Amino acid sequence: MTDTAGAEDDPRIAALRAAVRKHMPQAKADLAELVSFKSVADPRQFPAEECRKAAQWVADAFVAEGLTDAGLHTTPDGTDTVVARRAAPAGKPTVMLYSHYDVQPPLDDAAWHTPVWQLTERDGRWYGRGAADCKGNIVMHLTALRALREVLGDKGFPVGLTLVSEGSEEQGTGGLERFVPEHADLLRSDTILMCDTGNFAVGVPTFTETLRGNVNVVVTVETLASPMHSGMFGGAAPDALAALIHLLATLRDEHGNTTVDGLANDQVWDGVQYPPEQFRADATVLPGVDLVGSGTPADMLWARPALTVLGIDAPKVVGSSAAIQSTAAARLNLRIPPGTDPGQALRLLAAHLERHTPWHARVTVETEGVGAPFRSAAGGSARTAMAAALAAAYGRPATTEGQGGAIPLCNVFADTYPDAEIMLLGVEEPKCLIHAPNESVDPTEIEHMALAEALFLASYAD
């Protein structure tokens, strides 16, 4: 199966390809139903019942495809994780199929060109919140299993399966991370497919080998007991918002490099490169606006730290008054590459913020959470089988990349199951615009990744 030129000469590959293609209309119907659930795991924004309905749908769907011992397990953060299993045939390995059913909030409904919670086809792509991240990966798993059952008939699955789909990944509350060590036997697997990433581009099969970790903090600056009239006191009274702006400016240099005191920012990425023009297009950078940082896009994305201001508490332009602000706050996200300890990065960031706050203003740094970076192993029998499966599905060899996002669960799995191979892949290529308005998925990615997964499960058993 490693010879992509002759892949269709293998009757099993041809049969699975045809079966996957046959089930793509059902995949679209499944995704439409999943997208309709407003499964944002934040009861301040959406009813918790929406997540519960999505979880039950996932459990029922995989039971219908032959998995057993299915249930919803409440994790320490109060959310539900779906676990469904099928025992391995004698002497065969068990593979975990991971995904999550919770999604990011819509952000700005007015910025969407299609209904947020209604799967809509447009220019060959399927739009809707969660269409790619990560409900598209749930549907990819289902389609792979359907194809396997059709081709193998009553033989059953060639390997053991453990489906894990959590409900709090996007909110970062860590429910499954705390659940796993306490229920290690329930989820124990020989290989773990972390399907919450994707390809470098549509049609380019890709292993994600590294993930950046993250440090989230809220920094608050206070200068006055209350807001004061800018005409009467402006010029001498310290403005908290101005102090915050000054402080945030110290976290980047004139080139856009992240500059947290003591944190290395000159690392180099030695894997696949990200052409600047392709990155500009994928990131929707406006014409004439520079990319930031002194390294290549790959260096800046996958090898170096990156500080992002996620939000600021300050008066809105409309409705603001002529007043000096007494307090201002910002939510900061620091992404860190493999090799950087998240605890040390947190300490360096907090110390930097305290050191660079101007005018002896009061500053408070509140930690929201930290996640360690991750690097997957490049060798192993499962990796070899998956590389061959991807090559057969796409007609070209797989490549590798890093991802700027953090998935702390990967480190928990690595610690809990040190002998398991962990591979990161999925349907979420750059044009999906995950976490942004107008999220979408290319259905050919669901089709090709479902075929690759089916081929992997069939060949890994051998």
JSON list of N, CA and C in Angstrom, two decimals, residues 25-93:
[
{"chain": "A", "resi": 25, "resn": "PRO", "atom": "N", "xyz": [-22.98, 11.55, 1.14]},
{"chain": "A", "resi": 25, "resn": "PRO", "atom": "CA", "xyz": [-24.26, 12.24, 1.41]},
{"chain": "A", "resi": 25, "resn": "PRO", "atom": "C", "xyz": [-24.71, 12.08, 2.86]},
{"chain": "A", "resi": 26, "resn": "GLN", "atom": "N", "xyz": [-24.49, 10.90, 3.43]},
{"chain": "A", "resi": 26, "resn": "GLN", "atom": "CA", "xyz": [-24.83, 10.71, 4.84]},
{"chain": "A", "resi": 26, "resn": "GLN", "atom": "C", "xyz": [-23.92, 11.56, 5.73]},
{"chain": "A", "resi": 27, "resn": "ALA", "atom": "N", "xyz": [-22.65, 11.68, 5.32]},
{"chain": "A", "resi": 27, "resn": "ALA", "atom": "CA", "xyz": [-21.72, 12.53, 6.08]},
{"chain": "A", "resi": 27, "resn": "ALA", "atom": "C", "xyz": [-22.22, 13.97, 6.13]},
{"chain": "A", "resi": 28, "resn": "LYS", "atom": "N", "xyz": [-22.72, 14.46, 5.00]},
{"chain": "A", "resi": 28, "resn": "LYS", "atom": "CA", "xyz": [-23.23, 15.83, 4.97]},
{"chain": "A", "resi": 28, "resn": "LYS", "atom": "C", "xyz": [-24.46, 15.97, 5.87]},
{"chain": "A", "resi": 29, "resn": "ALA", "atom": "N", "xyz": [-25.34, 14.98, 5.82]},
{"chain": "A", "resi": 29, "resn": "ALA", "atom": "CA", "xyz": [-26.53, 15.02, 6.68]},
{"chain": "A", "resi": 29, "resn": "ALA", "atom": "C", "xyz": [-26.16, 14.97, 8.15]},
{"chain": "A", "resi": 30, "resn": "ASP", "atom": "N", "xyz": [-25.17, 14.13, 8.48]},
{"chain": "A", "resi": 30, "resn": "ASP", "atom": "CA", "xyz": [-24.70, 14.06, 9.87]},
{"chain": "A", "resi": 30, "resn": "ASP", "atom": "C", "xyz": [-24.14, 15.40, 10.33]},
{"chain": "A", "resi": 31, "resn": "LEU", "atom": "N", "xyz": [-23.31, 15.99, 9.47]},
{"chain": "A", "resi": 31, "resn": "LEU", "atom": "CA", "xyz": [-22.68, 17.25, 9.85]},
{"chain": "A", "resi": 31, "resn": "LEU", "atom": "C", "xyz": [-23.72, 18.36, 10.00]},
{"chain": "A", "resi": 32, "resn": "ALA", "atom": "N", "xyz": [-24.73, 18.34, 9.15]},
{"chain": "A", "resi": 32, "resn": "ALA", "atom": "CA", "xyz": [-25.79, 19.34, 9.28]},
{"chain": "A", "resi": 32, "resn": "ALA", "atom": "C", "xyz": [-26.48, 19.24, 10.63]},
{"chain": "A", "resi": 33, "resn": "GLU", "atom": "N", "xyz": [-26.74, 18.01, 11.06]},
{"chain": "A", "resi": 33, "resn": "GLU", "atom": "CA", "xyz": [-27.40, 17.84, 12.35]},
{"chain": "A", "resi": 33, "resn": "GLU", "atom": "C", "xyz": [-26.48, 18.25, 13.50]},
{"chain": "A", "resi": 34, "resn": "LEU", "atom": "N", "xyz": [-25.22, 17.87, 13.40]},
{"chain": "A", "resi": 34, "resn": "LEU", "atom": "CA", "xyz": [-24.27, 18.24, 14.46]},
{"chain": "A", "resi": 34, "resn": "LEU", "atom": "C", "xyz": [-24.09, 19.75, 14.56]},
{"chain": "A", "resi": 35, "resn": "VAL", "atom": "N", "xyz": [-23.97, 20.41, 13.41]},
{"chain": "A", "resi": 35, "resn": "VAL", "atom": "CA", "xyz": [-23.77, 21.87, 13.42]},
{"chain": "A", "resi": 35, "resn": "VAL", "atom": "C", "xyz": [-24.97, 22.57, 14.02]},
{"chain": "A", "resi": 36, "resn": "SER", "atom": "N", "xyz": [-26.16, 21.98, 13.92]},
{"chain": "A", "resi": 36, "resn": "SER", "atom": "CA", "xyz": [-27.36, 22.64, 14.44]},
{"chain": "A", "resi": 36, "resn": "SER", "atom": "C", "xyz": [-27.36, 22.74, 15.96]},
{"chain": "A", "resi": 37, "resn": "PHE", "atom": "N", "xyz": [-26.56, 21.91, 16.65]},
{"chain": "A", "resi": 37, "resn": "PHE", "atom": "CA", "xyz": [-26.45, 22.01, 18.10]},
{"chain": "A", "resi": 37, "resn": "PHE", "atom": "C", "xyz": [-25.55, 23.18, 18.47]},
{"chain": "A", "resi": 38, "resn": "LYS", "atom": "N", "xyz": [-26.05, 24.11, 19.27]},
{"chain": "A", "resi": 38, "resn": "LYS", "atom": "CA", "xyz": [-25.27, 25.27, 19.69]},
{"chain": "A", "resi": 38, "resn": "LYS", "atom": "C", "xyz": [-24.40, 24.87, 20.88]},
{"chain": "A", "resi": 39, "resn": "SER", "atom": "N", "xyz": [-23.46, 23.97, 20.63]},
{"chain": "A", "resi": 39, "resn": "SER", "atom": "CA", "xyz": [-22.72, 23.32, 21.72]},
{"chain": "A", "resi": 39, "resn": "SER", "atom": "C", "xyz": [-21.49, 24.11, 22.15]},
{"chain": "A", "resi": 40, "resn": "VAL", "atom": "N", "xyz": [-21.72, 25.34, 22.57]},
{"chain": "A", "resi": 40, "resn": "VAL", "atom": "CA", "xyz": [-20.68, 26.16, 23.19]},
{"chain": "A", "resi": 40, "resn": "VAL", "atom": "C", "xyz": [-20.70, 25.86, 24.69]},
{"chain": "A", "resi": 41, "resn": "ALA", "atom": "N", "xyz": [-19.61, 25.37, 25.22]},
{"chain": "A", "resi": 41, "resn": "ALA", "atom": "CA", "xyz": [-19.58, 24.91, 26.62]},
{"chain": "A", "resi": 41, "resn": "ALA", "atom": "C", "xyz": [-19.42, 26.08, 27.59]},
{"chain": "A", "resi": 42, "resn": "ASP", "atom": "N", "xyz": [-20.30, 27.04, 27.47]},
{"chain": "A", "resi": 42, "resn": "ASP", "atom": "CA", "xyz": [-20.29, 28.20, 28.36]},
{"chain": "A", "resi": 42, "resn": "ASP", "atom": "C", "xyz": [-21.74, 28.57, 28.63]},
{"chain": "A", "resi": 43, "resn": "PRO", "atom": "N", "xyz": [-22.28, 28.17, 29.79]},
{"chain": "A", "resi": 43, "resn": "PRO", "atom": "CA", "xyz": [-23.70, 28.42, 30.08]},
{"chain": "A", "resi": 43, "resn": "PRO", "atom": "C", "xyz": [-24.05, 29.90, 30.16]},
{"chain": "A", "resi": 44, "resn": "ARG", "atom": "N", "xyz": [-23.05, 30.76, 30.22]},
{"chain": "A", "resi": 44, "resn": "ARG", "atom": "CA", "xyz": [-23.33, 32.20, 30.20]},
{"chain": "A", "resi": 44, "resn": "ARG", "atom": "C", "xyz": [-23.80, 32.64, 28.82]},
{"chain": "A", "resi": 45, "resn": "GLN", "atom": "N", "xyz": [-23.47, 31.84, 27.79]},
{"chain": "A", "resi": 45, "resn": "GLN", "atom": "CA", "xyz": [-23.81, 32.22, 26.43]},
{"chain": "A", "resi": 45, "resn": "GLN", "atom": "C", "xyz": [-24.89, 31.33, 25.81]},
{"chain": "A", "resi": 46, "resn": "PHE", "atom": "N", "xyz": [-24.83, 30.02, 26.09]},
{"chain": "A", "resi": 46, "resn": "PHE", "atom": "CA", "xyz": [-25.77, 29.08, 25.49]},
{"chain": "A", "resi": 46, "resn": "PHE", "atom": "C", "xyz": [-26.20, 28.06, 26.52]},
{"chain": "A", "resi": 47, "resn": "PRO", "atom": "N", "xyz": [-27.42, 27.54, 26.41]},
{"chain": "A", "resi": 47, "resn": "PRO", "atom": "CA", "xyz": [-27.90, 26.56, 27.39]},
{"chain": "A", "resi": 47, "resn": "PRO", "atom": "C", "xyz": [-27.01, 25.30, 27.40]},
{"chain": "A", "resi": 48, "resn": "ALA", "atom": "N", "xyz": [-26.75, 24.79, 28.59]},
{"chain": "A", "resi": 48, "resn": "ALA", "atom": "CA", "xyz": [-25.95, 23.57, 28.72]},
{"chain": "A", "resi": 48, "resn": "ALA", "atom": "C", "xyz": [-26.61, 22.40, 28.01]},
{"chain": "A", "resi": 49, "resn": "GLU", "atom": "N", "xyz": [-27.92, 22.45, 27.84]},
{"chain": "A", "resi": 49, "resn": "GLU", "atom": "CA", "xyz": [-28.64, 21.37, 27.17]},
{"chain": "A", "resi": 49, "resn": "GLU", "atom": "C", "xyz": [-28.16, 21.17, 25.74]},
{"chain": "A", "resi": 50, "resn": "GLU", "atom": "N", "xyz": [-27.67, 22.23, 25.11]},
{"chain": "A", "resi": 50, "resn": "GLU", "atom": "CA", "xyz": [-27.18, 22.10, 23.74]},
{"chain": "A", "resi": 50, "resn": "GLU", "atom": "C", "xyz": [-25.98, 21.16, 23.67]},
{"chain": "A", "resi": 51, "resn": "CYS", "atom": "N", "xyz": [-25.09, 21.27, 24.65]},
{"chain": "A", "resi": 51, "resn": "CYS", "atom": "CA", "xyz": [-23.94, 20.36, 24.70]},
{"chain": "A", "resi": 51, "resn": "CYS", "atom": "C", "xyz": [-24.39, 18.94, 25.01]},
{"chain": "A", "resi": 52, "resn": "ARG", "atom": "N", "xyz": [-25.34, 18.80, 25.90]},
{"chain": "A", "resi": 52, "resn": "ARG", "atom": "CA", "xyz": [-25.81, 17.46, 26.26]},
{"chain": "A", "resi": 52, "resn": "ARG", "atom": "C", "xyz": [-26.46, 16.79, 25.04]},
{"chain": "A", "resi": 53, "resn": "LYS", "atom": "N", "xyz": [-27.23, 17.53, 24.25]},
{"chain": "A", "resi": 53, "resn": "LYS", "atom": "CA", "xyz": [-27.85, 16.95, 23.07]},
{"chain": "A", "resi": 53, "resn": "LYS", "atom": "C", "xyz": [-26.80, 16.54, 22.04]},
{"chain": "A", "resi": 54, "resn": "ALA", "atom": "N", "xyz": [-25.77, 17.36, 21.88]},
{"chain": "A", "resi": 54, "resn": "ALA", "atom": "CA", "xyz": [-24.71, 17.01, 20.94]},
{"chain": "A", "resi": 54, "resn": "ALA", "atom": "C", "xyz": [-23.98, 15.75, 21.40]},
{"chain": "A", "resi": 55, "resn": "ALA", "atom": "N", "xyz": [-23.69, 15.66, 22.70]},
{"chain": "A", "resi": 55, "resn": "ALA", "atom": "CA", "xyz": [-23.01, 14.49, 23.23]},
{"chain": "A", "resi": 55, "resn": "ALA", "atom": "C", "xyz": [-23.82, 13.22, 23.01]},
{"chain": "A", "resi": 56, "resn": "GLN", "atom": "N", "xyz": [-25.11, 13.30, 23.28]},
{"chain": "A", "resi": 56, "resn": "GLN", "atom": "CA", "xyz": [-25.96, 12.12, 23.10]},
{"chain": "A", "resi": 56, "resn": "GLN", "atom": "C", "xyz": [-26.03, 11.72, 21.63]},
{"chain": "A", "resi": 57, "resn": "TRP", "atom": "N", "xyz": [-26.07, 12.71, 20.74]},
{"chain": "A", "resi": 57, "resn": "TRP", "atom": "CA", "xyz": [-26.08, 12.41, 19.31]},
{"chain": "A", "resi": 57, "resn": "TRP", "atom": "C", "xyz": [-24.83, 11.63, 18.92]},
{"chain": "A", "resi": 58, "resn": "VAL", "atom": "N", "xyz": [-23.66, 12.09, 19.41]},
{"chain": "A", "resi": 58, "resn": "VAL", "atom": "CA", "xyz": [-22.40, 11.40, 19.09]},
{"chain": "A", "resi": 58, "resn": "VAL", "atom": "C", "xyz": [-22.43, 9.97, 19.61]},
{"chain": "A", "resi": 59, "resn": "ALA", "atom": "N", "xyz": [-22.86, 9.79, 20.86]},
{"chain": "A", "resi": 59, "resn": "ALA", "atom": "CA", "xyz": [-22.91, 8.44, 21.44]},
{"chain": "A", "resi": 59, "resn": "ALA", "atom": "C", "xyz": [-23.82, 7.53, 20.62]},
{"chain": "A", "resi": 60, "resn": "ASP", "atom": "N", "xyz": [-25.00, 8.03, 20.27]},
{"chain": "A", "resi": 60, "resn": "ASP", "atom": "CA", "xyz": [-25.95, 7.20, 19.51]},
{"chain": "A", "resi": 60, "resn": "ASP", "atom": "C", "xyz": [-25.42, 6.87, 18.12]},
{"chain": "A", "resi": 61, "resn": "ALA", "atom": "N", "xyz": [-24.74, 7.83, 17.50]},
{"chain": "A", "resi": 61, "resn": "ALA", "atom": "CA", "xyz": [-24.24, 7.61, 16.14]},
{"chain": "A", "resi": 61, "resn": "ALA", "atom": "C", "xyz": [-23.18, 6.51, 16.10]},
{"chain": "A", "resi": 62, "resn": "PHE", "atom": "N", "xyz": [-22.29, 6.48, 17.08]},
{"chain": "A", "resi": 62, "resn": "PHE", "atom": "CA", "xyz": [-21.24, 5.47, 17.06]},
{"chain": "A", "resi": 62, "resn": "PHE", "atom": "C", "xyz": [-21.75, 4.11, 17.52]},
{"chain": "A", "resi": 63, "resn": "VAL", "atom": "N", "xyz": [-22.74, 4.10, 18.38]},
{"chain": "A", "resi": 63, "resn": "VAL", "atom": "CA", "xyz": [-23.38, 2.82, 18.72]},
{"chain": "A", "resi": 63, "resn": "VAL", "atom": "C", "xyz": [-24.03, 2.23, 17.48]},
{"chain": "A", "resi": 64, "resn": "ALA", "atom": "N", "xyz": [-24.65, 3.08, 16.66]},
{"chain": "A", "resi": 64, "resn": "ALA", "atom": "CA", "xyz": [-25.29, 2.61, 15.43]},
{"chain": "A", "resi": 64, "resn": "ALA", "atom": "C", "xyz": [-24.29, 2.03, 14.45]},
{"chain": "A", "resi": 65, "resn": "GLU", "atom": "N", "xyz": [-23.02, 2.44, 14.56]},
{"chain": "A", "resi": 65, "resn": "GLU", "atom": "CA", "xyz": [-21.98, 1.93, 13.67]},
{"chain": "A", "resi": 65, "resn": "GLU", "atom": "C", "xyz": [-21.18, 0.79, 14.29]},
{"chain": "A", "resi": 66, "resn": "GLY", "atom": "N", "xyz": [-21.69, 0.20, 15.36]},
{"chain": "A", "resi": 66, "resn": "GLY", "atom": "CA", "xyz": [-21.09, -1.03, 15.85]},
{"chain": "A", "resi": 66, "resn": "GLY", "atom": "C", "xyz": [-20.26, -0.93, 17.11]},
{"chain": "A", "resi": 67, "resn": "LEU", "atom": "N", "xyz": [-20.10, 0.29, 17.66]},
{"chain": "A", "resi": 67, "resn": "LEU", "atom": "CA", "xyz": [-19.39, 0.40, 18.93]},
{"chain": "A", "resi": 67, "resn": "LEU", "atom": "C", "xyz": [-20.35, 0.08, 20.07]},
{"chain": "A", "resi": 68, "resn": "THR", "atom": "N", "xyz": [-19.81, -0.44, 21.14]},
{"chain": "A", "resi": 68, "resn": "THR", "atom": "CA", "xyz": [-20.63, -0.83, 22.29]},
{"chain": "A", "resi": 68, "resn": "THR", "atom": "C", "xyz": [-20.09, -0.16, 23.54]},
{"chain": "A", "resi": 69, "resn": "ASP", "atom": "N", "xyz": [-20.67, -0.53, 24.66]},
{"chain": "A", "resi": 69, "resn": "ASP", "atom": "CA", "xyz": [-20.19, 0.01, 25.94]},
{"chain": "A", "resi": 69, "resn": "ASP", "atom": "C", "xyz": [-20.09, 1.52, 25.87]},
{"chain": "A", "resi": 70, "resn": "ALA", "atom": "N", "xyz": [-21.14, 2.16, 25.34]},
{"chain": "A", "resi": 70, "resn": "ALA", "atom": "CA", "xyz": [-21.13, 3.61, 25.13]},
{"chain": "A", "resi": 70, "resn": "ALA", "atom": "C", "xyz": [-21.81, 4.32, 26.29]},
{"chain": "A", "resi": 71, "resn": "GLY", "atom": "N", "xyz": [-21.31, 5.50, 26.61]},
{"chain": "A", "resi": 71, "resn": "GLY", "atom": "CA", "xyz": [-21.93, 6.28, 27.66]},
{"chain": "A", "resi": 71, "resn": "GLY", "atom": "C", "xyz": [-21.38, 7.68, 27.73]},
{"chain": "A", "resi": 72, "resn": "LEU", "atom": "N", "xyz": [-22.06, 8.54, 28.49]},
{"chain": "A", "resi": 72, "resn": "LEU", "atom": "CA", "xyz": [-21.61, 9.90, 28.74]},
{"chain": "A", "resi": 72, "resn": "LEU", "atom": "C", "xyz": [-21.01, 9.93, 30.14]},
{"chain": "A", "resi": 73, "resn": "HIS", "atom": "N", "xyz": [-19.77, 10.35, 30.23]},
{"chain": "A", "resi": 73, "resn": "HIS", "atom": "CA", "xyz": [-19.05, 10.39, 31.50]},
{"chain": "A", "resi": 73, "resn": "HIS", "atom": "C", "xyz": [-18.84, 11.85, 31.90]},
{"chain": "A", "resi": 74, "resn": "THR", "atom": "N", "xyz": [-19.30, 12.20, 33.07]},
{"chain": "A", "resi": 74, "resn": "THR", "atom": "CA", "xyz": [-19.14, 13.57, 33.55]},
{"chain": "A", "resi": 74, "resn": "THR", "atom": "C", "xyz": [-17.73, 13.77, 34.05]},
{"chain": "A", "resi": 75, "resn": "THR", "atom": "N", "xyz": [-17.04, 14.76, 33.50]},
{"chain": "A", "resi": 75, "resn": "THR", "atom": "CA", "xyz": [-15.66, 15.06, 33.88]},
{"chain": "A", "resi": 75, "resn": "THR", "atom": "C", "xyz": [-15.65, 16.10, 35.00]},
{"chain": "A", "resi": 76, "resn": "PRO", "atom": "N", "xyz": [-14.49, 16.33, 35.65]},
{"chain": "A", "resi": 76, "resn": "PRO", "atom": "CA", "xyz": [-14.45, 17.22, 36.81]},
{"chain": "A", "resi": 76, "resn": "PRO", "atom": "C", "xyz": [-14.92, 18.65, 36.56]},
{"chain": "A", "resi": 77, "resn": "ASP", "atom": "N", "xyz": [-14.94, 19.10, 35.31]},
{"chain": "A", "resi": 77, "resn": "ASP", "atom": "CA", "xyz": [-15.43, 20.46, 35.05]},
{"chain": "A", "resi": 77, "resn": "ASP", "atom": "C", "xyz": [-16.93, 20.49, 34.80]},
{"chain": "A", "resi": 78, "resn": "GLY", "atom": "N", "xyz": [-17.59, 19.32, 34.95]},
{"chain": "A", "resi": 78, "resn": "GLY", "atom": "CA", "xyz": [-19.04, 19.27, 34.81]},
{"chain": "A", "resi": 78, "resn": "GLY", "atom": "C", "xyz": [-19.54, 19.02, 33.41]},
{"chain": "A", "resi": 79, "resn": "THR", "atom": "N", "xyz": [-18.65, 18.83, 32.44]},
{"chain": "A", "resi": 79, "resn": "THR", "atom": "CA", "xyz": [-19.08, 18.55, 31.07]},
{"chain": "A", "resi": 79, "resn": "THR", "atom": "C", "xyz": [-19.07, 17.05, 30.82]},
{"chain": "A", "resi": 80, "resn": "ASP", "atom": "N", "xyz": [-19.66, 16.66, 29.68]},
{"chain": "A", "resi": 80, "resn": "ASP", "atom": "CA", "xyz": [-19.78, 15.25, 29.35]},
{"chain": "A", "resi": 80, "resn": "ASP", "atom": "C", "xyz": [-18.78, 14.84, 28.29]},
{"chain": "A", "resi": 81, "resn": "THR", "atom": "N", "xyz": [-18.11, 13.73, 28.52]},
{"chain": "A", "resi": 81, "resn": "THR", "atom": "CA", "xyz": [-17.26, 13.11, 27.50]},
{"chain": "A", "resi": 81, "resn": "THR", "atom": "C", "xyz": [-17.91, 11.82, 27.04]},
{"chain": "A", "resi": 82, "resn": "VAL", "atom": "N", "xyz": [-18.03, 11.67, 25.73]},
{"chain": "A", "resi": 82, "resn": "VAL", "atom": "CA", "xyz": [-18.59, 10.46, 25.15]},
{"chain": "A", "resi": 82, "resn": "VAL", "atom": "C", "xyz": [-17.47, 9.42, 25.04]},
{"chain": "A", "resi": 83, "resn": "VAL", "atom": "N", "xyz": [-17.72, 8.23, 25.55]},
{"chain": "A", "resi": 83, "resn": "VAL", "atom": "CA", "xyz": [-16.80, 7.10, 25.39]},
{"chain": "A", "resi": 83, "resn": "VAL", "atom": "C", "xyz": [-17.62, 5.93, 24.84]},
{"chain": "A", "resi": 84, "resn": "ALA", "atom": "N", "xyz": [-17.16, 5.39, 23.71]},
{"chain": "A", "resi": 84, "resn": "ALA", "atom": "CA", "xyz": [-17.79, 4.20, 23.12]},
{"chain": "A", "resi": 84, "resn": "ALA", "atom": "C", "xyz": [-16.67, 3.28, 22.67]},
{"chain": "A", "resi": 85, "resn": "ARG", "atom": "N", "xyz": [-16.84, 1.97, 22.89]},
{"chain": "A", "resi": 85, "resn": "ARG", "atom": "CA", "xyz": [-15.73, 1.05, 22.64]},
{"chain": "A", "resi": 85, "resn": "ARG", "atom": "C", "xyz": [-16.18, -0.17, 21.85]},
{"chain": "A", "resi": 86, "resn": "ARG", "atom": "N", "xyz": [-15.22, -0.79, 21.24]},
{"chain": "A", "resi": 86, "resn": "ARG", "atom": "CA", "xyz": [-15.40, -2.10, 20.61]},
{"chain": "A", "resi": 86, "resn": "ARG", "atom": "C", "xyz": [-14.13, -2.89, 20.92]},
{"chain": "A", "resi": 87, "resn": "ALA", "atom": "N", "xyz": [-14.27, -4.03, 21.57]},
{"chain": "A", "resi": 87, "resn": "ALA", "atom": "CA", "xyz": [-13.12, -4.82, 22.00]},
{"chain": "A", "resi": 87, "resn": "ALA", "atom": "C", "xyz": [-12.31, -5.28, 20.80]},
{"chain": "A", "resi": 88, "resn": "ALA", "atom": "N", "xyz": [-11.00, -5.36, 20.98]},
{"chain": "A", "resi": 88, "resn": "ALA", "atom": "CA", "xyz": [-10.10, -5.79, 19.91]},
{"chain": "A", "resi": 88, "resn": "ALA", "atom": "C", "xyz": [-10.20, -7.29, 19.69]},
{"chain": "A", "resi": 89, "resn": "PRO", "atom": "N", "xyz": [-10.13, -7.73, 18.44]},
{"chain": "A", "resi": 89, "resn": "PRO", "atom": "CA", "xyz": [-9.98, -9.17, 18.20]},
{"chain": "A", "resi": 89, "resn": "PRO", "atom": "C", "xyz": [-8.70, -9.67, 18.87]},
{"chain": "A", "resi": 90, "resn": "ALA", "atom": "N", "xyz": [-8.63, -10.94, 19.15]},
{"chain": "A", "resi": 90, "resn": "ALA", "atom": "CA", "xyz": [-7.48, -11.51, 19.85]},
{"chain": "A", "resi": 90, "resn": "ALA", "atom": "C", "xyz": [-6.18, -11.15, 19.15]},
{"chain": "A", "resi": 91, "resn": "GLY", "atom": "N", "xyz": [-5.26, -10.61, 19.93]},
{"chain": "A", "resi": 91, "resn": "GLY", "atom": "CA", "xyz": [-3.94, -10.28, 19.42]},
{"chain": "A", "resi": 91, "resn": "GLY", "atom": "C", "xyz": [-3.85, -9.02, 18.61]},
{"chain": "A", "resi": 92, "resn": "LYS", "atom": "N", "xyz": [-4.94, -8.26, 18.49]},
{"chain": "A", "resi": 92, "resn": "LYS", "atom": "CA", "xyz": [-4.93, -7.04, 17.68]},
{"chain": "A", "resi": 92, "resn": "LYS", "atom": "C", "xyz": [-4.89, -5.80, 18.58]},
{"chain": "A", "resi": 93, "resn": "PRO", "atom": "N", "xyz": [-4.35, -4.70, 18.06]},
{"chain": "A", "resi": 93, "resn": "PRO", "atom": "CA", "xyz": [-4.23, -3.49, 18.87]},
{"chain": "A", "resi": 93, "resn": "PRO", "atom": "C", "xyz": [-5.55, -2.74, 18.98]}
]
